[in-house]
Structures are given as C-alpha cells and as structure tokens.
XYZ file of C-alpha atoms in Angstrom:
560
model
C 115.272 27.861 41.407
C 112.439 25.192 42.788
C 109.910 27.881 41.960
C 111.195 27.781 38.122
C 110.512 23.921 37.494
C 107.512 21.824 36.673
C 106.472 18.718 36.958
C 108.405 15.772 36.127
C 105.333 14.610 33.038
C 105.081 18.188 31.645
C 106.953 18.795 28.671
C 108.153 22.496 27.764
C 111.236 22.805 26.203
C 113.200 26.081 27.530
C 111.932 25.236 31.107
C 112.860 22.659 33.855
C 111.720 19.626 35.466
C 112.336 17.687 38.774
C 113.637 14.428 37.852
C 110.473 12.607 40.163
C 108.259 9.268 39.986
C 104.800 10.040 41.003
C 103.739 6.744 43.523
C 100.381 6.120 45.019
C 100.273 4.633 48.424
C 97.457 2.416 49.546
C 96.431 2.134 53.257
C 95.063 -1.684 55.141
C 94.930 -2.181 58.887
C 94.570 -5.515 60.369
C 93.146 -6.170 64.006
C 92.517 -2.453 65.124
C 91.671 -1.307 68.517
C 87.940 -1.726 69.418
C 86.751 1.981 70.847
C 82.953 1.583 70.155
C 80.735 -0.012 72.747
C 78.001 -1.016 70.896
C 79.338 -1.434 67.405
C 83.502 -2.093 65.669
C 85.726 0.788 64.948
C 85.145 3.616 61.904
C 88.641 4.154 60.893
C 90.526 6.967 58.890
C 93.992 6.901 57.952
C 95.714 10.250 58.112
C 99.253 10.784 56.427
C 101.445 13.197 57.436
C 104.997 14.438 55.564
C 107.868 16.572 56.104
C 109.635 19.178 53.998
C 113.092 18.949 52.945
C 115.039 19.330 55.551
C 112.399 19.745 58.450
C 111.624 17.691 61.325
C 108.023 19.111 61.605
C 105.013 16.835 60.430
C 102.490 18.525 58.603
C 99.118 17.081 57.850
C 99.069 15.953 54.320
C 95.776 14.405 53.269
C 92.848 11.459 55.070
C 91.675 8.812 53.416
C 87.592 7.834 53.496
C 86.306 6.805 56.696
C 84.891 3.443 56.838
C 82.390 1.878 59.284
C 82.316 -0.764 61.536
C 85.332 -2.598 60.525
C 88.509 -3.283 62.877
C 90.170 -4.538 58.821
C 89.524 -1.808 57.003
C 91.083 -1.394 52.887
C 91.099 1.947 52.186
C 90.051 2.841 48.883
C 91.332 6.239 48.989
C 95.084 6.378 47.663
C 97.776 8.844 48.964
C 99.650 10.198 45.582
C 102.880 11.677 46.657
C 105.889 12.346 44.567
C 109.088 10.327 44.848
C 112.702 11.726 44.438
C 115.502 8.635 45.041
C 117.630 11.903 46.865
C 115.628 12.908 49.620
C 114.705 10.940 52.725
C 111.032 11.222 52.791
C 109.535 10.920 56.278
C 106.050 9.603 56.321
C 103.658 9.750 59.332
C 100.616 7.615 59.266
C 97.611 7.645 62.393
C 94.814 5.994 62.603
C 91.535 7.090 64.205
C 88.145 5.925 65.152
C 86.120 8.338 63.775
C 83.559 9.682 66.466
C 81.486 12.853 65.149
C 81.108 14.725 61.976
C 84.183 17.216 63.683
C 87.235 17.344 61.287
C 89.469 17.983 64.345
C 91.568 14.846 65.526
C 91.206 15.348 69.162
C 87.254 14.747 68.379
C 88.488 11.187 67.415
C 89.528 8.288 69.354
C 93.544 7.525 68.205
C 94.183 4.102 67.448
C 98.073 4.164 66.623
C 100.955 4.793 64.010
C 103.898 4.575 61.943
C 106.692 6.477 61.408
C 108.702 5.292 58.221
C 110.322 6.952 54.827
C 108.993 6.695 51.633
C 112.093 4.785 50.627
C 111.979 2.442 53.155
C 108.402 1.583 52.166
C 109.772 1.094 48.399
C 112.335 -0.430 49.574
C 110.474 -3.417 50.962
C 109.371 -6.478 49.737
C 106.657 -6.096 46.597
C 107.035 -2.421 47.871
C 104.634 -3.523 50.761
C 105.659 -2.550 54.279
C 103.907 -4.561 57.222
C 104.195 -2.912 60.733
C 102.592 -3.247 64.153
C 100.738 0.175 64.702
C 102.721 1.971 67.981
C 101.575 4.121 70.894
C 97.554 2.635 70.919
C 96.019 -0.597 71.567
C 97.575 -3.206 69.051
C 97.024 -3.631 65.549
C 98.782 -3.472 62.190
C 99.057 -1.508 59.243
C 100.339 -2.340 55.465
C 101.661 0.309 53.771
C 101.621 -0.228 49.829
C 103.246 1.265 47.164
C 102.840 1.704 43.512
C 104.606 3.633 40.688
C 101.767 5.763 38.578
C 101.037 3.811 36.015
C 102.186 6.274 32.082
C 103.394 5.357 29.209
C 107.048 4.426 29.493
C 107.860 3.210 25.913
C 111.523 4.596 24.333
C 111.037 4.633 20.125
C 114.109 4.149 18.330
C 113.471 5.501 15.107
C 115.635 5.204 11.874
C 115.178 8.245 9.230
C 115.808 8.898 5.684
C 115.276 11.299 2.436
C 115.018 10.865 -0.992
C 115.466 12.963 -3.636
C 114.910 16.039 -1.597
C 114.800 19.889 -2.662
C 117.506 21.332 -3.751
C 117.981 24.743 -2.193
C 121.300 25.978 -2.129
C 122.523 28.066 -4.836
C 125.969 26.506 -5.306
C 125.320 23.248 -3.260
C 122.709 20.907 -2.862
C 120.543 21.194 0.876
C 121.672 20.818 4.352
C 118.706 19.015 5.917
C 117.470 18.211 8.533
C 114.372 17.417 10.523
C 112.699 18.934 13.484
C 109.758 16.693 15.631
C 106.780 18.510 17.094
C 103.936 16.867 19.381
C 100.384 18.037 19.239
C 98.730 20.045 22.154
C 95.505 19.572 23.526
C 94.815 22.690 21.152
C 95.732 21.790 18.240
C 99.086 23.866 18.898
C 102.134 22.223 18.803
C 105.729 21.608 20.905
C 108.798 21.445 19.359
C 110.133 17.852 21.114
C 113.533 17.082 19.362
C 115.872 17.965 16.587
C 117.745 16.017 14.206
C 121.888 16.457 13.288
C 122.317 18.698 10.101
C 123.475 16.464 6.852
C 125.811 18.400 4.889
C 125.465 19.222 1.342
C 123.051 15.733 0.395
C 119.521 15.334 -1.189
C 119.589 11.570 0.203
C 120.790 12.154 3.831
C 120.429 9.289 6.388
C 119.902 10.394 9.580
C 121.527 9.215 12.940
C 118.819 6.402 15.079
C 117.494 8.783 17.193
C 115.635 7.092 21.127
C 112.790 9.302 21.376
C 110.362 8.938 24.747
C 106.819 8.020 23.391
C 105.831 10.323 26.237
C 107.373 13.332 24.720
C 106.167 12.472 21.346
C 102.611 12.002 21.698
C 101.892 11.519 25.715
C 101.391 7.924 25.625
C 98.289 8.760 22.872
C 99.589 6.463 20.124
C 96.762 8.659 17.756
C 97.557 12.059 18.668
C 99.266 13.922 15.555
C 102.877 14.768 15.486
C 104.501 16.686 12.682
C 107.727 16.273 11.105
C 109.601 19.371 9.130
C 112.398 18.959 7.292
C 114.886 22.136 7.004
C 117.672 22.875 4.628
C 120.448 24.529 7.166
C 121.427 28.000 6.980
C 124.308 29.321 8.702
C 122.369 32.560 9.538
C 119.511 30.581 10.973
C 117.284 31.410 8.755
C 116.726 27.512 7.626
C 114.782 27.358 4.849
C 111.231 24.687 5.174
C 112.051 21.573 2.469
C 108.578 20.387 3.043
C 106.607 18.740 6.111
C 104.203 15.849 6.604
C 101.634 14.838 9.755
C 102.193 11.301 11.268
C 101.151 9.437 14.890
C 102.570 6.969 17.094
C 100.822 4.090 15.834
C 101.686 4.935 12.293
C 105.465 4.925 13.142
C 105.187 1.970 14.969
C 104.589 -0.162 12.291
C 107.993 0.028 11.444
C 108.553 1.024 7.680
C 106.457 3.731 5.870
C 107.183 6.508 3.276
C 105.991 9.916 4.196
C 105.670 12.973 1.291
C 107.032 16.057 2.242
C 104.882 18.556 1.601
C 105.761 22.172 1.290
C 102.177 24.544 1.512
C 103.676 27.568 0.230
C 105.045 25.373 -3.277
C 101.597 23.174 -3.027
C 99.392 26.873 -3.444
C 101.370 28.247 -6.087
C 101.604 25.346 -8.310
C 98.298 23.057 -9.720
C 101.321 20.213 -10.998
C 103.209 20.372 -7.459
C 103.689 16.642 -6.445
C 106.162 16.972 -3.246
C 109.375 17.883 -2.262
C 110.900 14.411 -1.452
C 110.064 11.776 0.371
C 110.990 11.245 4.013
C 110.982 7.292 4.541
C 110.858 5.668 7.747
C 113.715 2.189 7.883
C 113.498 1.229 11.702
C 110.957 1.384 14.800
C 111.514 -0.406 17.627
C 110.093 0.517 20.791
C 111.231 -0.697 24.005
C 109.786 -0.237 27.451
C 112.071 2.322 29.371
C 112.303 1.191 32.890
C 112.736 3.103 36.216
C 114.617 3.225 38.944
C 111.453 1.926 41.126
C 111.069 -1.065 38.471
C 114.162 -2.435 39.432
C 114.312 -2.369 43.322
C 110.486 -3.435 42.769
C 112.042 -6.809 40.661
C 114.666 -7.311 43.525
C 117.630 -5.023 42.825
C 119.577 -4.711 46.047
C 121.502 -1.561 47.035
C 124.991 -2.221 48.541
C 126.429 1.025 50.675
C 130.456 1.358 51.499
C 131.529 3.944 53.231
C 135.237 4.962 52.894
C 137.119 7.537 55.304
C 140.192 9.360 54.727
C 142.502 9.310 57.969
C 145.408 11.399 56.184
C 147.561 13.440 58.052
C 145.971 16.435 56.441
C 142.918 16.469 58.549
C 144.646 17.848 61.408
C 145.436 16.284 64.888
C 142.222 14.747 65.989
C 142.634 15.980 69.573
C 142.875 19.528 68.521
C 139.873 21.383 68.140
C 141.003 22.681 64.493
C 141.043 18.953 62.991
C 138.488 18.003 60.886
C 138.405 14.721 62.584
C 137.972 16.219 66.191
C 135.634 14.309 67.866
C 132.695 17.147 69.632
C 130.386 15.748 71.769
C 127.861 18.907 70.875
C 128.587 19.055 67.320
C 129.181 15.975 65.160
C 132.551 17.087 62.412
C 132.039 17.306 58.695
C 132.769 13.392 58.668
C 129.489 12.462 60.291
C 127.658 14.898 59.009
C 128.423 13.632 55.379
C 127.799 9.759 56.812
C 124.819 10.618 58.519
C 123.047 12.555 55.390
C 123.717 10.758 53.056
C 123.684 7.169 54.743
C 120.306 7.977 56.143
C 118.945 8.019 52.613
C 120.179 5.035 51.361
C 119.739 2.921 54.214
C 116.125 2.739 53.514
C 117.466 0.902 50.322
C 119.323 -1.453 52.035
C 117.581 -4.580 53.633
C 119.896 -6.090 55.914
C 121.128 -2.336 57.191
C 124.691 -3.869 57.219
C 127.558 -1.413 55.752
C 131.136 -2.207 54.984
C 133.187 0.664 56.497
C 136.758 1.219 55.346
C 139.314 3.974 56.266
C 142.820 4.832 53.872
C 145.917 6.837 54.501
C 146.743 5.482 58.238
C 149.408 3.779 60.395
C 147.065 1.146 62.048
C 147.853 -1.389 64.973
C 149.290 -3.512 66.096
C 152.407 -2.497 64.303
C 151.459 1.248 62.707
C 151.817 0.372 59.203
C 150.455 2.315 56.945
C 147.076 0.928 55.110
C 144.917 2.169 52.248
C 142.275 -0.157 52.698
C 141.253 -1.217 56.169
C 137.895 -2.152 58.483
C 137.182 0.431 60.971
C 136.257 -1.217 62.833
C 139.055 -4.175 62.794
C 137.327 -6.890 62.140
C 138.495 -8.228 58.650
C 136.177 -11.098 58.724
C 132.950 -8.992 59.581
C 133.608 -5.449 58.234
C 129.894 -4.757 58.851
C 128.260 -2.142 61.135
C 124.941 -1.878 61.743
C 122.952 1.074 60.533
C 124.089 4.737 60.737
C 124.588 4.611 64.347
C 126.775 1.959 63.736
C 129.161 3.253 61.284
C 129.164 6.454 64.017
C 130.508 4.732 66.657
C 133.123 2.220 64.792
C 134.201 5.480 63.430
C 135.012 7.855 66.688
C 136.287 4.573 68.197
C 139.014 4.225 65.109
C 139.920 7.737 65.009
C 141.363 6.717 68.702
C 143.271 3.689 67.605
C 145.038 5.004 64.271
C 147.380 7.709 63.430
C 146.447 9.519 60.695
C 149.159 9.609 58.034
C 149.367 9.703 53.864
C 149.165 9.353 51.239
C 145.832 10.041 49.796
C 144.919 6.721 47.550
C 141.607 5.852 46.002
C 142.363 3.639 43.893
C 142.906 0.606 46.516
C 139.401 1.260 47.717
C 137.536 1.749 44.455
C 139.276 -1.339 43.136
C 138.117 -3.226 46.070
C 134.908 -2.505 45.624
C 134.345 -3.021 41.951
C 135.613 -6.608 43.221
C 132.240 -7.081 44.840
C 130.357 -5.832 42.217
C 132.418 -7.995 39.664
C 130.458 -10.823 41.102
C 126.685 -9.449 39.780
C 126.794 -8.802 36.209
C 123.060 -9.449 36.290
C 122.616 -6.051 38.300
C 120.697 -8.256 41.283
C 123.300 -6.363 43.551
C 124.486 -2.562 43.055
C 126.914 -1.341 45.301
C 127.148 2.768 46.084
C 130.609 3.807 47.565
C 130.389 7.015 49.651
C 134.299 8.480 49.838
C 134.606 11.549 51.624
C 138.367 13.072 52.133
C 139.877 16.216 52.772
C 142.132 16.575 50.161
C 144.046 16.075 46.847
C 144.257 12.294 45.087
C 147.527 11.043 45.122
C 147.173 8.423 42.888
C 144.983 10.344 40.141
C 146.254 8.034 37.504
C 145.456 4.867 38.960
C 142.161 6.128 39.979
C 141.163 7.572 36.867
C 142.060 3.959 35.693
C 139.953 2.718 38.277
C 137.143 4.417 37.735
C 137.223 3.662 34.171
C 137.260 0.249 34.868
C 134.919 0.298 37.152
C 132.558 2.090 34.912
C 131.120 -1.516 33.553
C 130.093 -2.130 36.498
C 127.271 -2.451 38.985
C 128.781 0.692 40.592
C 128.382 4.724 41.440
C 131.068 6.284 43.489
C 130.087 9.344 45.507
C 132.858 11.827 46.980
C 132.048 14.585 49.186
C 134.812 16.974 49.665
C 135.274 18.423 53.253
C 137.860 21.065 54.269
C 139.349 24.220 52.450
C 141.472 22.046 50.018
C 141.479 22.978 46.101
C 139.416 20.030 44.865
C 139.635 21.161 41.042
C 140.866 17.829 40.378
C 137.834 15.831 41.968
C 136.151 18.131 38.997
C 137.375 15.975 36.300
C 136.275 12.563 38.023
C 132.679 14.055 37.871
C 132.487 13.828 34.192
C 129.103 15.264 33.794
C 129.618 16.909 30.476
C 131.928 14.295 28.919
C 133.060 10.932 29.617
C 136.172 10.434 31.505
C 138.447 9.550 29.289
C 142.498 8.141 30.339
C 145.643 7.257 28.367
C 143.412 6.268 25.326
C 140.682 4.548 27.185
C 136.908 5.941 27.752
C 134.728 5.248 30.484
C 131.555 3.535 29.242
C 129.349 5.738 31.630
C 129.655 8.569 34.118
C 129.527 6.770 37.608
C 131.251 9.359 39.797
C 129.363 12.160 41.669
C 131.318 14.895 43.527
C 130.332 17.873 46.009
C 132.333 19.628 48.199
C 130.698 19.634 51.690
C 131.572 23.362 52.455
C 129.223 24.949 49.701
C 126.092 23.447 52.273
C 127.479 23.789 55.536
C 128.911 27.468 54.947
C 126.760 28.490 52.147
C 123.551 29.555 51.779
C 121.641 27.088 54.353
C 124.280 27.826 56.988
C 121.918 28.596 59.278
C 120.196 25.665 59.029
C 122.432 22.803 59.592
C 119.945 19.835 58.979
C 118.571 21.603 55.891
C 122.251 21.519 54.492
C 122.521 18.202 55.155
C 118.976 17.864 53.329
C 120.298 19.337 50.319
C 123.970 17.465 50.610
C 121.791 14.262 50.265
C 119.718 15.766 47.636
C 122.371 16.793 45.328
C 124.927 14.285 45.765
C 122.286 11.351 45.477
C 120.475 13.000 42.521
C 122.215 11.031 39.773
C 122.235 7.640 41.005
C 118.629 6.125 39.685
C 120.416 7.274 36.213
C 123.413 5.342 37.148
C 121.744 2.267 38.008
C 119.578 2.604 34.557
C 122.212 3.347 32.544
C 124.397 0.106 33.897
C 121.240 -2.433 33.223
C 120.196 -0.452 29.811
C 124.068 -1.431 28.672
C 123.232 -4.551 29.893
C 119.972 -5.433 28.140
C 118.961 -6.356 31.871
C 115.433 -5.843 32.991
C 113.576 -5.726 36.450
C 112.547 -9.206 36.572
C 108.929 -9.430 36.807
C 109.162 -11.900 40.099
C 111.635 -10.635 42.437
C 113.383 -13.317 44.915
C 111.224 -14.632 47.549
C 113.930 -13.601 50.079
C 117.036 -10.796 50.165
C 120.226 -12.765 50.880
C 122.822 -10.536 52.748
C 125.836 -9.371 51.105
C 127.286 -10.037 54.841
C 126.203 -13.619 54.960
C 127.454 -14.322 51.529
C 130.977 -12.543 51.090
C 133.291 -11.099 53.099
C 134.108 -7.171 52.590
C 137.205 -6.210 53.833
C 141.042 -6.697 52.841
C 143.056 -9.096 55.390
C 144.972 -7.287 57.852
C-alpha cells in the first residue's frame, strides 16, 4: 500500500496521500570538545534515523562542516517528514572533521544524542537543549520548525442566475465542478459541488476549500469553474464555464459570466449562459497539529486496564494477563507501543493509570474505576516503565472479576478535561480490554458527551472476543449517534491487537507494535483540530513560559 501514496502536498485526486507535516531541524552546539592542537574544532553534525519499526540507525544526511569554532550554527537544515503516529528515533553525532575522507572513523567523535522527533516537538518553542553523551562535554540544541506553505481554508458562498435551461420537461440540475491549474497549463479537477434539482437560480451549499488545493498557495494561478446541468446517465451536459484566481475570489463578492465555447462559436449575438455570482469569501488560516503543541497545548495520557474475569487466571499460562518474564502479554505490549509515542508529548512523563472490573483490597469489592497502583491521592506513574511495573504488581493484589464498564472511566476522564475548554490541556485515554461492553448504553452516552470535549479515546482490543460492537464506537463513516442525540465529532479510535501480533508482521513483533502505534494514533492530530476548530480556539502565538503538571494541579483518581 505505502508504495501507492504520495506526498502529503501533492494533489491527485484518485490517488493517496500520507497524512505528514514536513519539519526542518536546525543543528547548534555550545562548548564542544577541543581535538585540534594548534587551532578549535571543525565540526559536522551527522543525523541518523530509523525505519518503522527498526532498531537499526541508518545514516541519514551531514550538515556543512565549519572551521575553527567549538559554537558552531549550522546553516545546513535536516528536512524530515513528521507523522504524530510513529515514534521517530533520531540520532545526532558530532565530529571534528580531520581530512577530506567521508568516512567517520577518519574523524575525531565529539558526542551525541539520542531523542525522537516528537520529543524534540514536544519541547519548549520546539527547541530541545541536551548535554552531548559519550565524548568530552558539550551541548547541542536541537530545533524544530514546521515547513513554512500556504495553510489558508476559503469558505466560499456560490450562486446562479438565470442559468440555461436544458432539460426538456424541467428546468437544469446544476452544478459546479472546481479545477486548479498545472504547471502546464493542464488542469486538476479539485472539488465538486451538490447537484440543485430542477432550478435556474440554485444556491449552493458554503463549501471550505484548502487554498492549497485550489491554487498551491499562488493566489494568481488560474482556476476554472464549470457549471453542469445533471444527468442521471452521467452524461452532464456543460451550462457554461468561466476562469478566476485566488486573489480574485478573495475579494469577497464578484459576478462571473458563464461562458459556454461551443454556444459562443456558433452564435455572433451569444451574450452568456448565466451568471455565476460569488456572496461570501472568508479565508481563515487552517492550523496544525504542530501549531498547537508549538502555542502550548499539553497532551494528557490515561491508561485504563480491564481486570475482568474473562482474561483468564493470571497464574495460568493461557491468561492474557499472565505475567512472562521472556515475553511481555498483549497488555504491555499495547502500553508500551502506544505509550512510547505519546510520552514524547507529555512534559512531566506522569500518567494516571486506572484498572475496571476487579474485587480490590482491603475488602475485595468490586471497582470500575481504581489506581493501580493504590494510591488515590497520587495516581501517577512515571514513564512507561512505570505504568509496567504498577501494573504486574496490581495484577498480584486484585482478583479479576466483571463486569466490563466503560462508562465509569470515560466519564472520569472527561471530568478532567471539563476543566480546559480553552484546549491548553488534551487528555488521550488508552483502554485496552478483552472483551464485550457491558454497559454499551451508558458508554455510547458517554462518549457522546464526551465528544465536546478536549478528548480522544483509544481502545485496543486483545484476545479472540467478537468485538463487532467496539465497531460502532469507531464511527469513522458516521457520527455516533444514541437515543436521539449525535456526537459532535468522532473521538473514538478502535483496533483489535490480534490483526498485528498474528497477522501479517507476526514475525516481527516490534514492527507490529510499530504499526499498532501507527494506526491506532493516526487520527488523533484530527481530533485535537477538530475540538479547537469547534471551538474557534487558536495556537496562541506565545505559549506559557512554563508547563504546569496535571499531577501538581489535580488529583486523578476516584477515592477508594
């Protein structure tokens, strides 16, 4: 399938694109190593990457060399493209460049970094600072910066007047069809209106067009408008058409003749056929993911466990709770994939943990919504590792039991993000369970709930259960919709975890976790636009000098 798409800023209709940011990283070093006797340092940056799912660095690209400098600014930029759903492991090293030899080992080393692309993003101003490891001192600034194209959204408002008539026993069907100019003069079909039935004076929806797709970002490059009269056959008959730009639309009202060239060379009195006039342009920056955790938008992970009796006994080997010390279960696979993505993300690397469906001490009753790790009044653990161990020590203290409630947690989440309407905070809830929702009802009214809010919800599926249900929570193609009321967005993703660790990358377990990341993490940037879009909220142009931890300024877990 990869070999099929193109690039994110290429527009062909029929085809497919990565959904991708293209960011250029900028290299400083402050206080290198001194390796020449009689002179400073001539340092070169190399950056190395990974591919999805590999462990193995590869040499990606060098930046200038420049002499006699232990400060050195590299002019040279690193352009790499961004994707929110894949940990992106970055490897930068620093040499003293000693002969004209391309080969490292001809160079003195100086030092390096190891980070991830998100965790570089993810930093203040999207500038990471680090002491250089494994040489002689020194530190290096890693900067980031989203390529600068056009991102303006035009919301235009269409209309006809007086148009052809060209059905025998009606009036015309019309409607209009948008094509952007090529570099040859060709052009690309780029959108297509709703049909208006049976009118010579339709009004057309407000259609939000990307000035990228339109005219890429060249405010005088042509674009043509058509206007059809619809034929059931497809064979849509051409009312007339007319040649515009960007800038010309943007001025908000204007009245365009349609032209048809066939009428226009057979008749000397031919005036037009109609007139397509223009009521409303407004165009709106459209603002990324990036342009939000660059003004200060924090990313809030939960994790929530199912401990039903379903699982299996966790001391037999058959459970999927068993605890192997060679092999980690389906649970920590799931944590570890997908938490090591969005932990980057996260500044204070602090995660709420919660389990459901468990008799839990002192007294065994049964809970939907507890701490794993016990502690009501710090819920937190402390990076992946973290949530790994409060886990396998829980699974030792509980007994796992029913039923299988969501609700409980998703409604104690959406608590939390209750309390940032202005988006500062967004909170990600990672559920993975083994089996069927008992409380579908309440959790479809949940959800919906939840939906205006600063929230995604992410379930992973693990076992053989039937988890057609978990289907309709993903509402992909339509908008979940419950006892009359409509979700205002789609903020649940679900995968079941069996289609990567027995399908096609089976033999490859941490590529199957790559791709469980990728996929289950691939609509979230949309989710966190869509929220602020519904909001009217944009990245603020300053973000806050400092990130104040959700852990220092809530609590996070139910009382026990």
């Amino acid at each position: 399938m990869a070999e099929a798409s193109l690039p994110a800023g290429v527009f062909q209709p029929g085809t497919a694109a990565v959904p991708a940011t293209r960011v250029e990283i900028t290299i400083s070093c402050r206080d290198l190593a001194d390796k020449d006797l009689l002179s400073k340092s001539d340092p070169m940056c190399v950056l190395y990457t990974t591919q999805l799912g590999s462990t193995q660095f590869a040499e990606y690209e060098r930046t200038e060399q420049i002499q006699n400098t232990l400060n050195p600014d590299f002019v040279h930029k690193f352009m790499l493209t961004y994707y929110f759903e894949e940990r992106q492991r970055l490897k930068f090293e620093i040499y003293d460049v000693d002969s004209p030899k391309s080969k490292l080992d001809s160079h003195d080393f100086l030092g390096s970094l190891e980070t991830t692309l998100g965790e570089v993003l993810g930093s203040m101003n999207n500038k990471l600072e680090r002491p250089l490891t494994n040489g002689k001192g020194g530190q290096i600034i890693v900067s980031a910066e989203e390529v600068g194209d056009c991102k303006d959204q035009a919301t235009l408002t269409f209309k006809g007047i007086k148009l052809d008539k060209k059905d025998f026993l009606g009036k015309s069907d019309p409607f209009l069809v948008f094509y952007r100019c090529n570099e040859d003069n060709s052009y690309t079909i780029v959108h297509r209106t709703e049909v208006k039935k049976n009118t010579l004076n339709p009004t057309w929806r407000p259609m939000m067009l990307l000035v990228r797709a339109l005219c890429n970002g060249d405010y005088d490059r042509s674009i043509k408008i058509e206007c059809y009269d619809w034929d059931s056959d497809g064979s849509h008959d051409l009312i007339g058409e007319f040649i515009t730009n960007m800038r010309e639309l943007a001025e908000g009202h204007k009245t365009f003749e349609l032209i048809n060239p066939k009428k226009k060379a057979k008749k000397k009195s031919y005036k037009n056929s109609g007139v397509i006039e223009l009521t409303n342009c407004l165009i709106e920056k459209q603002h990324s993911f990036l342009d939000y955790i660059k003004g200060g938008a924090q990313i809030n992970f939960t994790v929530a466990i199912d401990f039903t009796g379903s699982n299996g006994n966790p001391n037999h080997s058959n459970s999927l709770h068993y605890i192997n010390p060679y092999q980690p279960n389906h649970y920590e696979q799931a944590i570890s994939s997908v938490g090591e993505v969005i932990q980057d993300y996260d500044s204070d690397k602090l995660f709420p943990v919660l389990g459901f469906g468990a008799k839990i001490p002192p007294n065994g009753a049964v809970s939907h919504e507890f701490p794993v790790n016990f502690n009501p009044v710090n819920p937190f653990c402390v990076g992946i590792q973290g949530i790994m161990q409060a886990y396998k020590t829980c699974i030792q203290q509980v007994q796992l039991y029913g039923p299988t409630n969501f609700s409980p947690i998703i409604n104690h989440v959406a608590r939390f993000a209750q309390a940032y309407p202005d988006g500062s905070n967004y909170f990600i809830l990672l559920i993975i369970t083994d089996g069927v929702i008992s409380d579908m009802d309440m959790t479809k009214q949940s959800i919906i709930a939840a939906s205006v809010l600063p929230l995604s919800i992410i379930i992973v599926g693990v076992g053989p259960a039937d988890f057609d249900a978990m289907e309709e929570l993903d509402s992909d193609k339509h908008l979940l919709t419950h006892r009359g009321r409509t979700a205002e967005r789609d903020i649940v993703q679900f995968v079941p975890f069996r289609e990567y660790i027995g399908g096609i990358a089976s033999g490859n377990s941490q590529l199957s976790q790559a791709r469980l990341a990728k996929d289950v993490l691939a609509e979230v940037p949309e989710q966190l636009i869509s929220f602020m879009k519904k909001r009217g909220l944009k990245p603020n142009a300053e973000p806050p000098a400092t990130h104040q931890s959700l852990a220092q300024a809530l609590p996070s877990a139910p009382p026990m």
